[in-house]
Coordinates of C-alpha atoms in Angstrom, one line a residue:
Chain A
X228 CA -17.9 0.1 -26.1
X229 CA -19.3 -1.0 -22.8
X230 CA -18.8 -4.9 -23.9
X231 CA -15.7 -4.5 -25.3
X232 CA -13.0 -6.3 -23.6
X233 CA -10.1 -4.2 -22.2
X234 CA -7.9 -5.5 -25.0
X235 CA -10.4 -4.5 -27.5
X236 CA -10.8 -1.1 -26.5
X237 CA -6.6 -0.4 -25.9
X238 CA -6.1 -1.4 -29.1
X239 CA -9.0 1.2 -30.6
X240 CA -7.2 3.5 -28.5
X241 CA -4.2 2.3 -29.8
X242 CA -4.7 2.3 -33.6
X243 CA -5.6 6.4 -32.7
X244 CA -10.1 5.4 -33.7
X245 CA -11.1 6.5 -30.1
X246 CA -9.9 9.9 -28.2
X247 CA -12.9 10.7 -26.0
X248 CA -13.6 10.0 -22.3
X249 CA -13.8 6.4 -20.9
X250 CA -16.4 6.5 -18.6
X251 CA -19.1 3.8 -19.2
X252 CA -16.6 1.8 -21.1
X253 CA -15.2 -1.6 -20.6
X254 CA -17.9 -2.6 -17.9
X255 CA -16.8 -4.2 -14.8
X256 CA -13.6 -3.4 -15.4
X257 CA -10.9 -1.0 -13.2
X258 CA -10.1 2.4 -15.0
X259 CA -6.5 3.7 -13.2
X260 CA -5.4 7.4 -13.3
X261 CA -2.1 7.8 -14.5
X262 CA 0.7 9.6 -13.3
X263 CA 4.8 9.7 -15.0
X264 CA 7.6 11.2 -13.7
X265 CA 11.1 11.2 -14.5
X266 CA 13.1 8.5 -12.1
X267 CA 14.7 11.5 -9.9
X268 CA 11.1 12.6 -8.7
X269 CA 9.7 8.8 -8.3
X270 CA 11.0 7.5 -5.1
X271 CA 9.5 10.5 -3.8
X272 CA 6.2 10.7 -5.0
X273 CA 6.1 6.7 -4.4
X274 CA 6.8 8.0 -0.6
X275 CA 3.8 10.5 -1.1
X276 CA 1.7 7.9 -2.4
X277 CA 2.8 5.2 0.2
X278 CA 1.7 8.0 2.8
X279 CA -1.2 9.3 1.4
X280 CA -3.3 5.4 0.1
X281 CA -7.0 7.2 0.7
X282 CA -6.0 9.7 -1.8
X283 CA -3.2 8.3 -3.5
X284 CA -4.0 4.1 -3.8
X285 CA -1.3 2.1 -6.0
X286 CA -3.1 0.1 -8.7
X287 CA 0.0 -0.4 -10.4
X288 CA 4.0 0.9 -10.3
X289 CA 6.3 0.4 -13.5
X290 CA 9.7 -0.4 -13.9
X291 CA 11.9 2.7 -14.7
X292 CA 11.6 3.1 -18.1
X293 CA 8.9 0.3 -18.6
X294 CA 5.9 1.4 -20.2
X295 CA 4.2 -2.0 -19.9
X296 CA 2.0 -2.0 -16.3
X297 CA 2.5 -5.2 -15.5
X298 CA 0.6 -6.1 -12.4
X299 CA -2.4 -4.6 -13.9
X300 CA -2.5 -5.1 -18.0
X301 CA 0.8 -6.7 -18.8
X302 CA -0.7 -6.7 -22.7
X303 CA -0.8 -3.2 -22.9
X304 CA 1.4 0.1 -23.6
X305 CA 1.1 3.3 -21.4
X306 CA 2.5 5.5 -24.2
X307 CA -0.4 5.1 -26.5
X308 CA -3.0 3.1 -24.7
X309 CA -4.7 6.3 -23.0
X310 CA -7.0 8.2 -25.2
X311 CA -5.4 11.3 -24.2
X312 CA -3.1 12.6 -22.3
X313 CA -1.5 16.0 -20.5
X314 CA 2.1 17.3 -20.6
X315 CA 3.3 19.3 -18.1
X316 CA 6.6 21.1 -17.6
X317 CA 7.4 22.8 -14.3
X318 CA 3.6 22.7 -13.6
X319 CA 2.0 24.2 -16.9
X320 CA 0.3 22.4 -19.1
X321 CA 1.8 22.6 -22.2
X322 CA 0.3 19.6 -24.3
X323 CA -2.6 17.4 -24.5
X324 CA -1.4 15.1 -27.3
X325 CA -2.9 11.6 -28.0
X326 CA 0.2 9.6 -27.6
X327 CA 3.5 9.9 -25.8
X328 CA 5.9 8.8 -28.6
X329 CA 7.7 11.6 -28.6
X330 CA 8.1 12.3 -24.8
X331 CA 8.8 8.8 -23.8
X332 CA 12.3 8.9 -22.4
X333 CA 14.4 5.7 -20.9
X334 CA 13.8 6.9 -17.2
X335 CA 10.4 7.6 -17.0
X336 CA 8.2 5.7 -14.3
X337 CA 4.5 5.3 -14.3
X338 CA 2.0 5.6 -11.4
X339 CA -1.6 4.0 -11.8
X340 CA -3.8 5.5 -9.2
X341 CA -7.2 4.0 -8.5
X342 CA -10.7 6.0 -9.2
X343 CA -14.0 6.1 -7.9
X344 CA -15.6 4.6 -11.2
X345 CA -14.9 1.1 -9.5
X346 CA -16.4 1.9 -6.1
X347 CA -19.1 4.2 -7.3
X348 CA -20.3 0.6 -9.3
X349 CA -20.1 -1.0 -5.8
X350 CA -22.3 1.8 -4.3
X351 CA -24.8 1.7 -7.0
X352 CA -25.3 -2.3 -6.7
X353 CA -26.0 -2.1 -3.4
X354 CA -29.0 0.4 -4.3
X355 CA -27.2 3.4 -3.0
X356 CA -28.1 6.1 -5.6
X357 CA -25.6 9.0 -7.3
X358 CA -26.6 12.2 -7.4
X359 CA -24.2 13.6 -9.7
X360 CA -25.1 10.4 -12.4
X361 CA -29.0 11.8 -12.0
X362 CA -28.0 15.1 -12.7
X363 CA -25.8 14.4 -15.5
X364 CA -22.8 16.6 -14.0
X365 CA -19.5 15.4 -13.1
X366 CA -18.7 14.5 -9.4
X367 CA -18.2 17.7 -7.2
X368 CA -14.8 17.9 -6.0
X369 CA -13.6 20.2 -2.7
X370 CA -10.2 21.4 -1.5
X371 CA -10.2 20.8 2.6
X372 CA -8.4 22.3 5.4
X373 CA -7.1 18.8 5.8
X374 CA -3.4 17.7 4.8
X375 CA -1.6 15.4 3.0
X376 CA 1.1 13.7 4.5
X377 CA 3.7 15.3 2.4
X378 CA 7.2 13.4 1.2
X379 CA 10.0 15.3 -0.2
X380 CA 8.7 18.2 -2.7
X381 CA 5.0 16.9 -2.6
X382 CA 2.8 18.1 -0.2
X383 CA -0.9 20.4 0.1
X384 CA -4.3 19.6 1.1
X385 CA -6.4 16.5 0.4
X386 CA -8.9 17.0 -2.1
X387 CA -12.5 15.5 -1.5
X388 CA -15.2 14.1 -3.8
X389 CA -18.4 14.3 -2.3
X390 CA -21.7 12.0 -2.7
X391 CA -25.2 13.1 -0.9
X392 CA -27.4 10.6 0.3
X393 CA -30.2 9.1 2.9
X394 CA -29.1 8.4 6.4
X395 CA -30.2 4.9 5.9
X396 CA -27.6 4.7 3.4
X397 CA -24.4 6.1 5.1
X398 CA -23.7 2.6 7.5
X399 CA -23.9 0.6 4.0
X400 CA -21.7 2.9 2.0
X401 CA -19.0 2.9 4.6
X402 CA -18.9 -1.2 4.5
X403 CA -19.3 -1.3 1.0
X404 CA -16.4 1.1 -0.1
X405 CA -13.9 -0.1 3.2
X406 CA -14.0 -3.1 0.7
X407 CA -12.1 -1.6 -2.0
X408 CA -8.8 0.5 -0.2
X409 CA -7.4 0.5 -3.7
X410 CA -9.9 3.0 -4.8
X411 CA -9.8 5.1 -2.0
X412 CA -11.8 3.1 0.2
X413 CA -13.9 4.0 3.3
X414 CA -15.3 7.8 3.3
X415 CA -12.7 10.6 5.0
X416 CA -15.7 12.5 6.3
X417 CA -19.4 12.2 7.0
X418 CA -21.7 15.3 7.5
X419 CA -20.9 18.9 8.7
X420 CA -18.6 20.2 5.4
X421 CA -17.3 23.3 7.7
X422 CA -15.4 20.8 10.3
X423 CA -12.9 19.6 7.2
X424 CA -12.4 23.2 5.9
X425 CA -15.4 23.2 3.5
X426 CA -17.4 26.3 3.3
X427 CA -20.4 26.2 0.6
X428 CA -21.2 23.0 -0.8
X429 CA -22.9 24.6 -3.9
X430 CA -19.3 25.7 -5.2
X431 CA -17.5 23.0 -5.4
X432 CA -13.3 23.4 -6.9
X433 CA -14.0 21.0 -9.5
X434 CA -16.2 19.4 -10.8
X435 CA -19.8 20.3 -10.7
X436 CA -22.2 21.6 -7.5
X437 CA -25.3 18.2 -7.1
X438 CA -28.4 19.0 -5.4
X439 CA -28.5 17.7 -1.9
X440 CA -32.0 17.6 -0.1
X441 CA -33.3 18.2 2.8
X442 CA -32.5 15.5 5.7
X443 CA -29.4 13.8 3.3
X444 CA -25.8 13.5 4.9
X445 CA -23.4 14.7 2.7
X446 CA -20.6 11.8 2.2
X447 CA -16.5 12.9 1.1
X448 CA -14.0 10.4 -0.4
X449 CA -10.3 11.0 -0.5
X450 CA -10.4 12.1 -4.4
X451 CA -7.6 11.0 -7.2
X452 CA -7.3 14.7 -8.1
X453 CA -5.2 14.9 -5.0
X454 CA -2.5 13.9 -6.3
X455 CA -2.3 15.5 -8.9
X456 CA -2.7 18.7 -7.4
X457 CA 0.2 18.3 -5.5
X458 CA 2.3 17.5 -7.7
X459 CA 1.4 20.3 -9.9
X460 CA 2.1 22.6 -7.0
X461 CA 5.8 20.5 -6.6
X462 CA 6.4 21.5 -10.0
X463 CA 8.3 19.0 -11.5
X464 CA 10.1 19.7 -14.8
X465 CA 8.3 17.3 -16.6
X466 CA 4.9 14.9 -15.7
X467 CA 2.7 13.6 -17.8
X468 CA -1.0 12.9 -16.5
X469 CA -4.1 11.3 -18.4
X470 CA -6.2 14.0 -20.0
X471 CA -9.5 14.3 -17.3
X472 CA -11.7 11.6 -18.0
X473 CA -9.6 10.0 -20.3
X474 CA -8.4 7.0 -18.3
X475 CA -6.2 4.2 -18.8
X476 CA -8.5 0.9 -18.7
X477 CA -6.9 -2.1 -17.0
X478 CA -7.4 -5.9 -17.4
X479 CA -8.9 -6.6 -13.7
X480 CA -12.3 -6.4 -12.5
X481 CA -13.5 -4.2 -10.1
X482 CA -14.3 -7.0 -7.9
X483 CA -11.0 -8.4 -8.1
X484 CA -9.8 -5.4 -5.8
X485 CA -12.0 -6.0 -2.8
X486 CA -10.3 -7.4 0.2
X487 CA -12.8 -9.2 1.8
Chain B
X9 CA 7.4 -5.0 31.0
X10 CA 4.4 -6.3 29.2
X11 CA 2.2 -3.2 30.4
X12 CA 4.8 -0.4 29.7
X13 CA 3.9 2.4 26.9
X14 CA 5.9 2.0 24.0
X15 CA 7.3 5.2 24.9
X16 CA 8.4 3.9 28.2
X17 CA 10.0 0.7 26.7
X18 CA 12.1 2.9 23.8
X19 CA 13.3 5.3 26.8
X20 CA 14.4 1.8 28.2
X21 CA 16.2 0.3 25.3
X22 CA 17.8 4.1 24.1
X23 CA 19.3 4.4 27.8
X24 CA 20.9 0.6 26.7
X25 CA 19.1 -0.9 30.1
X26 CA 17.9 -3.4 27.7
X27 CA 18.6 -5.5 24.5
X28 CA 16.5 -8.4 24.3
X29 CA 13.9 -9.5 22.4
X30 CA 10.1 -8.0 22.2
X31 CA 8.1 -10.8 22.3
X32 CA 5.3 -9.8 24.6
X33 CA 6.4 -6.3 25.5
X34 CA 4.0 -3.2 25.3
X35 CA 0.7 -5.7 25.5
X36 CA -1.9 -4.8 22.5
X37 CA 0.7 -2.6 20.5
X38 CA 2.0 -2.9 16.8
X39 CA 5.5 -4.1 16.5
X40 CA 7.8 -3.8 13.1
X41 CA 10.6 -5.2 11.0
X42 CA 13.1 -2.7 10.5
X43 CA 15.2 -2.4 6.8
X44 CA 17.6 0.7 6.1
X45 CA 19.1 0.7 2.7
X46 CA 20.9 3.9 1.2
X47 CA 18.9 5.9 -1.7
X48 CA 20.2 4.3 -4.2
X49 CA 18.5 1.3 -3.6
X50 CA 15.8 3.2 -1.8
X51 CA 13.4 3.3 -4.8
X52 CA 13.4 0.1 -6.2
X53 CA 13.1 -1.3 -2.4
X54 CA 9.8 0.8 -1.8
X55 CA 9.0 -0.5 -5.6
X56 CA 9.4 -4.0 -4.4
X57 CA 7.2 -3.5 -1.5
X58 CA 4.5 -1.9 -3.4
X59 CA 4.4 -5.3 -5.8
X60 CA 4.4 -7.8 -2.5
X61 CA 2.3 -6.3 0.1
X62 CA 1.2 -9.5 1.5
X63 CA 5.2 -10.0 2.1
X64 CA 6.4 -6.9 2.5
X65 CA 3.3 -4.8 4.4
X66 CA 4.6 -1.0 5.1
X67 CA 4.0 0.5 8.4
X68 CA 6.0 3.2 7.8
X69 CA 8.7 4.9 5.3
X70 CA 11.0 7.6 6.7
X71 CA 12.0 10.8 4.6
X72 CA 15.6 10.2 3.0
X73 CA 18.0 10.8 5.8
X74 CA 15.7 10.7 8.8
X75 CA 15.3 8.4 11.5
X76 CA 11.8 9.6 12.7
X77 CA 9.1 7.0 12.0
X78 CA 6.7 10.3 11.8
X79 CA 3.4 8.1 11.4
X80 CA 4.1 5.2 14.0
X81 CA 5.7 6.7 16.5
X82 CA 6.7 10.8 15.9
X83 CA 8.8 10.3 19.4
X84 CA 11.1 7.6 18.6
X85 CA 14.3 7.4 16.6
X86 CA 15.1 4.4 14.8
X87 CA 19.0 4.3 15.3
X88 CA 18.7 4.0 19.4
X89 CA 15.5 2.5 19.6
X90 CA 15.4 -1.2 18.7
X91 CA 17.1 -3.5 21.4
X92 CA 19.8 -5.0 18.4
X93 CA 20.2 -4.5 14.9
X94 CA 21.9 -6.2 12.2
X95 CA 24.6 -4.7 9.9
X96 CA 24.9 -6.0 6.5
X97 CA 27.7 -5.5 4.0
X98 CA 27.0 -7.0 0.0
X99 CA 24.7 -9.3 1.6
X100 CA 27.1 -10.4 4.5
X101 CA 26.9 -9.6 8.1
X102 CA 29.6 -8.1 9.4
X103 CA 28.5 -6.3 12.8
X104 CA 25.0 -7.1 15.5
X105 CA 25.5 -3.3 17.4
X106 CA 22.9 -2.5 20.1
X107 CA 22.5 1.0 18.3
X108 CA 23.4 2.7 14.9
X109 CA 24.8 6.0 15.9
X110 CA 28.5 4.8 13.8
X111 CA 26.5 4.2 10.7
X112 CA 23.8 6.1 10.2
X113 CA 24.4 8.7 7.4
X114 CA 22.3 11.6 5.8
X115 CA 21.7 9.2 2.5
X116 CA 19.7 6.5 4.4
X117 CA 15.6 5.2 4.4
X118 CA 13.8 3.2 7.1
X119 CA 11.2 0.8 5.9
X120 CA 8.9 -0.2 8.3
X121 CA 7.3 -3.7 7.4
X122 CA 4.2 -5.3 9.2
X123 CA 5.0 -8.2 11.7
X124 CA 3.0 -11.0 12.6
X125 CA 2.7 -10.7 16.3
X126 CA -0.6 -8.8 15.7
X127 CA -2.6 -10.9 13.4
X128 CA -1.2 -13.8 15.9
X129 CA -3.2 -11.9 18.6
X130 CA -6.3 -11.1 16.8
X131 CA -6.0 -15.0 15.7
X132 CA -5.6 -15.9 20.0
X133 CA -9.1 -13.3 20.7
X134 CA -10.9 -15.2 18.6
X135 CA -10.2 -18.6 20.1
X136 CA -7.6 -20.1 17.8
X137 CA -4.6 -21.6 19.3
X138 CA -1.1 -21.0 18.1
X139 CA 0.7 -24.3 18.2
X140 CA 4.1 -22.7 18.1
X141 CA 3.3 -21.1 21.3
X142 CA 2.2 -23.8 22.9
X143 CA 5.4 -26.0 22.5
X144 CA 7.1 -23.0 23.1
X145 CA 9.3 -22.3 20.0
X146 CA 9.6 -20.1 16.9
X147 CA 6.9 -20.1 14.0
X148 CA 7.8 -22.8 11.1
X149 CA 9.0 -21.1 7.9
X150 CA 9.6 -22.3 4.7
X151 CA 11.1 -20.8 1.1
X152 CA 8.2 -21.6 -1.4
X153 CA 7.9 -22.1 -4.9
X154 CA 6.1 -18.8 -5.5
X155 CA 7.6 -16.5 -6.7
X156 CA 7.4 -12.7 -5.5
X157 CA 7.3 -10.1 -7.8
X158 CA 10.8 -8.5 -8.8
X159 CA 11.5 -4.7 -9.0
X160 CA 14.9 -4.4 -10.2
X161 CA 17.5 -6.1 -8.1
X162 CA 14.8 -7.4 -5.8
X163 CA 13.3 -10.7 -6.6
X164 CA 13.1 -14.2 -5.3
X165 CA 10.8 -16.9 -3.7
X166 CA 8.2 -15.8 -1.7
X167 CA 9.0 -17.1 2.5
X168 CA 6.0 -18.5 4.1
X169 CA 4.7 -19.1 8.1
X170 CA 2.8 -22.0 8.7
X171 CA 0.5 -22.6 11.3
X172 CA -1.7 -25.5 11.6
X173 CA -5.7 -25.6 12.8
X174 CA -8.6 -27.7 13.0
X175 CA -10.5 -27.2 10.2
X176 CA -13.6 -25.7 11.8
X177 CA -11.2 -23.1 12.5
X178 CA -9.9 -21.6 8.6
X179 CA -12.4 -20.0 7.6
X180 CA -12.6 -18.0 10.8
X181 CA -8.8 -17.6 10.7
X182 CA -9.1 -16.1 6.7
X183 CA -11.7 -13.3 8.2
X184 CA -9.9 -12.6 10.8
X185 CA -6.8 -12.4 9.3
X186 CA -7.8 -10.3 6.1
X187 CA -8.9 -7.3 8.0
X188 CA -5.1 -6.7 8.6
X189 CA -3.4 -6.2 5.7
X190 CA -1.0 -4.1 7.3
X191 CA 0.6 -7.2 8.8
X192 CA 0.0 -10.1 5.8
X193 CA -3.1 -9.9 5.9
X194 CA -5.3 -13.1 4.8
X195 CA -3.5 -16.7 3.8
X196 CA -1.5 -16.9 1.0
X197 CA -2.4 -21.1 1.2
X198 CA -4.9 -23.3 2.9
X199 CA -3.7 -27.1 2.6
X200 CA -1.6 -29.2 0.9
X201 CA 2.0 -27.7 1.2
X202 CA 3.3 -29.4 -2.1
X203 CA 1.4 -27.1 -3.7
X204 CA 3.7 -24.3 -3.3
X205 CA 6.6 -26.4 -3.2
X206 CA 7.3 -27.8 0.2
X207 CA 8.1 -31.1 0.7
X208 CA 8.3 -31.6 4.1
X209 CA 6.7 -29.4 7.0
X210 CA 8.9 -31.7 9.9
X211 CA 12.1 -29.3 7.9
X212 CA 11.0 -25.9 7.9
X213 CA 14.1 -23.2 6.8
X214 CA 13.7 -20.9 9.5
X215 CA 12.1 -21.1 12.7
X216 CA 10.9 -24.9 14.3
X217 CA 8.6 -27.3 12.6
X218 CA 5.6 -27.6 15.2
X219 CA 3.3 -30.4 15.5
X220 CA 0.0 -31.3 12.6
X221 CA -2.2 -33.1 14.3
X222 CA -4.4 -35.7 12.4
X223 CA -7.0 -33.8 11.0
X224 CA -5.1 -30.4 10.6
X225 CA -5.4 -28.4 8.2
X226 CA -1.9 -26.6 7.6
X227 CA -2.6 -22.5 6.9
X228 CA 0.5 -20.6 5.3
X229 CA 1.2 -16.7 5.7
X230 CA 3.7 -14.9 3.6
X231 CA 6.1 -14.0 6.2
X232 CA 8.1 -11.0 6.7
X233 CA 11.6 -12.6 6.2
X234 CA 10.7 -13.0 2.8
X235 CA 12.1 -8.6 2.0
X236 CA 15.3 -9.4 4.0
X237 CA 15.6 -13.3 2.3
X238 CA 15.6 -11.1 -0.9
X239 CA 17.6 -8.1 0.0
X240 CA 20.1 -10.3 1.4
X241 CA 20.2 -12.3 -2.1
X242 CA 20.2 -8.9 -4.2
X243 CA 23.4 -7.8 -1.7
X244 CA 23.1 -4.2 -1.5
X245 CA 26.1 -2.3 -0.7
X246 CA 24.2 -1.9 3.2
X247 CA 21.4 -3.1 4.5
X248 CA 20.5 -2.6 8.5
X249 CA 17.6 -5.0 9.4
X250 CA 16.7 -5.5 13.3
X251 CA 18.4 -8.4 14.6
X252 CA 15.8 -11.4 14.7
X253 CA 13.1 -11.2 17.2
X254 CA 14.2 -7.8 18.3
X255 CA 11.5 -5.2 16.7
X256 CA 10.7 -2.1 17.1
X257 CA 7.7 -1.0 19.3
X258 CA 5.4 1.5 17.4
X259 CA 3.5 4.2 19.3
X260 CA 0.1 2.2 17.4
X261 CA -2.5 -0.1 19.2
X262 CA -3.1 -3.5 17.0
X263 CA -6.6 -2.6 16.9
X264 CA -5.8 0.8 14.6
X265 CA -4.8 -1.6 11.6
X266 CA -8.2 -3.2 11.2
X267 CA -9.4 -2.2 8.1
X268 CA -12.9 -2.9 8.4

């Protein structure tokens, strides 16, 4: 599925032939977590997200009620265009169905928030190796003593993704990923772990621990599991979230998001 | 009082010992439009935003009811702090008070949106002449033929600032320009005007046409009167904007909204 075109693959997604993860698929392409929430939480979880771009970058914001992301894939449908997807009601996960026909309601607005896929392509064509793709792991993932810049009911501590590399490498991976603010952008943090609240690299939150070696500079991105935490910990009565890997794949290339 | 703080210049316009413009006040600080709408229209207004950020760049969004800009200036208070405002009634104007302390109620948002007295600057530092300060009059602005992107009441033609430069000079001005997206960011145009549907530069529809020289290429900005151009047109039951020329002063050097 890597060649497919974005419209191929929503409509395999679509026509209920493909459930699994999306990583590797559509290359080139931007891969958007995705965030709904009933209209009376929106305007402040926009705030959040407005607030909060390292963590929380806007890809895309739908009309209320408007399943159709229009800035990003105005082809496609958010209620059965995701491979799978996570219901929660007043912060418990209490489905993981593969469409939302029978939860879409007329005031319901979607969120698509950026994800490292797209810079972590950037990083890797400018020869700037990933550990956690060499060890066949997923990303790890820390909870910091650093906070969000909460808005209303939304508020807790950013969540990190971290990348270990050479020193020769941390200048580069600065410029390259200040390119792309809509997928969280520059790094948050470069080196010690303890100064933002992180004690033991080898247990990571989520994700999985990566080796680092001796002399490499650990590197932390604002991570798209932020907001998601927080809004778990807001407890809304009802938000629905892509299934964890299972992202929605949009019509514009990466490369289209870079600013300069 | 072009070397006072911006804490020093609020104190001076709160105290009402001054209500003039801010051109050139607070040297090498970030000033902002001002919008207040009610919740209702809150939402859709941030919405609209999110959809035009080269028109509508946010500074800053303040909780519902609050008139604390707490990320670009925690000290200040928006309803004493800007030299004049304008009160707007379904889209008319009905009062120009020097402070809102008779209309501000518990209901109300402050959008901050990104003016462009700072990229002018970063444009002057790097040797490019602004012709509308040298003959000493407003930037020329014109309503285009491109349309911005609606978000429920919100919609209409994108407004545009022109300023013209030798041609050696655009390529420098789009670098320049594009590490501050916080303030418009890069050009929206580069030449001929009738390509986004203005016929005549000499007639601009706000602000003073300036002189092209032979040779000059003509470089176009979206332009923050393009959110209060379409507020006025979606007539809200109130809108507060500043009054023209009269921003406010953020606690935030220029410099700080560099992304790269």
């Amino acid at each position: 599925m890597r060649n497919m075109t974005p419209e191929q693959f929503r409509e395999k997604v679509r026509s209920g032939a493909f459930s699994g993860p999306t990583a590797g698929v559509c290359d080139g392409y931007v891969q958007a977590n995705l965030a709904i929430l009933p209209k009376e939480d929106a305007f402040v979880f926009l705030l959040f997200c407005q607030r909060n771009p390292k963590s929380c970058p806007l890809i895309d914001v739908t009309d209320i009620g408007s399943a159709i992301p229009s800035a990003s894939a105005p082809g496609a449908d958010l209620r059965t265009d995701l491979p799978k997807y996570r219901v929660y009601r007043n912060g418990e996960l209490t489905d993981e169905p593969t469409d939302l026909n029978e939860y879409w309601t007329d005031d319901m607005v979607a969120f698509l928030i950026g994800c490292s896929f797209t810079f972590e392509e950037a990083l890797i064509r400018n020869g700037i190796p990933m550990r956690h793709h060499e060890e066949g792991v997923n990303v790890p993932m820390y909870r910091t003593s650093v906070d969000t810049v909460p808005a209303g009911k939304f508020s807790g501590p950013m969540v990190v993704s971290m990348r270990p590399m050479g020193a020769g490498d941390v200048v580069r991976a600065v410029q390259v990923t200040s390119r792309f603010p809509s997928v969280h952008g520059a790094p948050v943090h470069i080196g010690n772990p303890e100064e933002i609240g992180i004690r033991n690299l080898t247990n990571p939150d989520f994700g999985d621990a990566v080796t680092v070696r001796d002399g490499e500079t650990p590197v932390f991105w604002a991570c798209g599991v932020t907001p998601q935490s927080v809004a778990m910990h807001a407890k809304p009565s009802l938000m629905i979230t892509h299934a964890p890997g299972h992202m929605f794949v949009t019509d514009l290339k990466s490369e289209q998001l870079g600013v300069i």
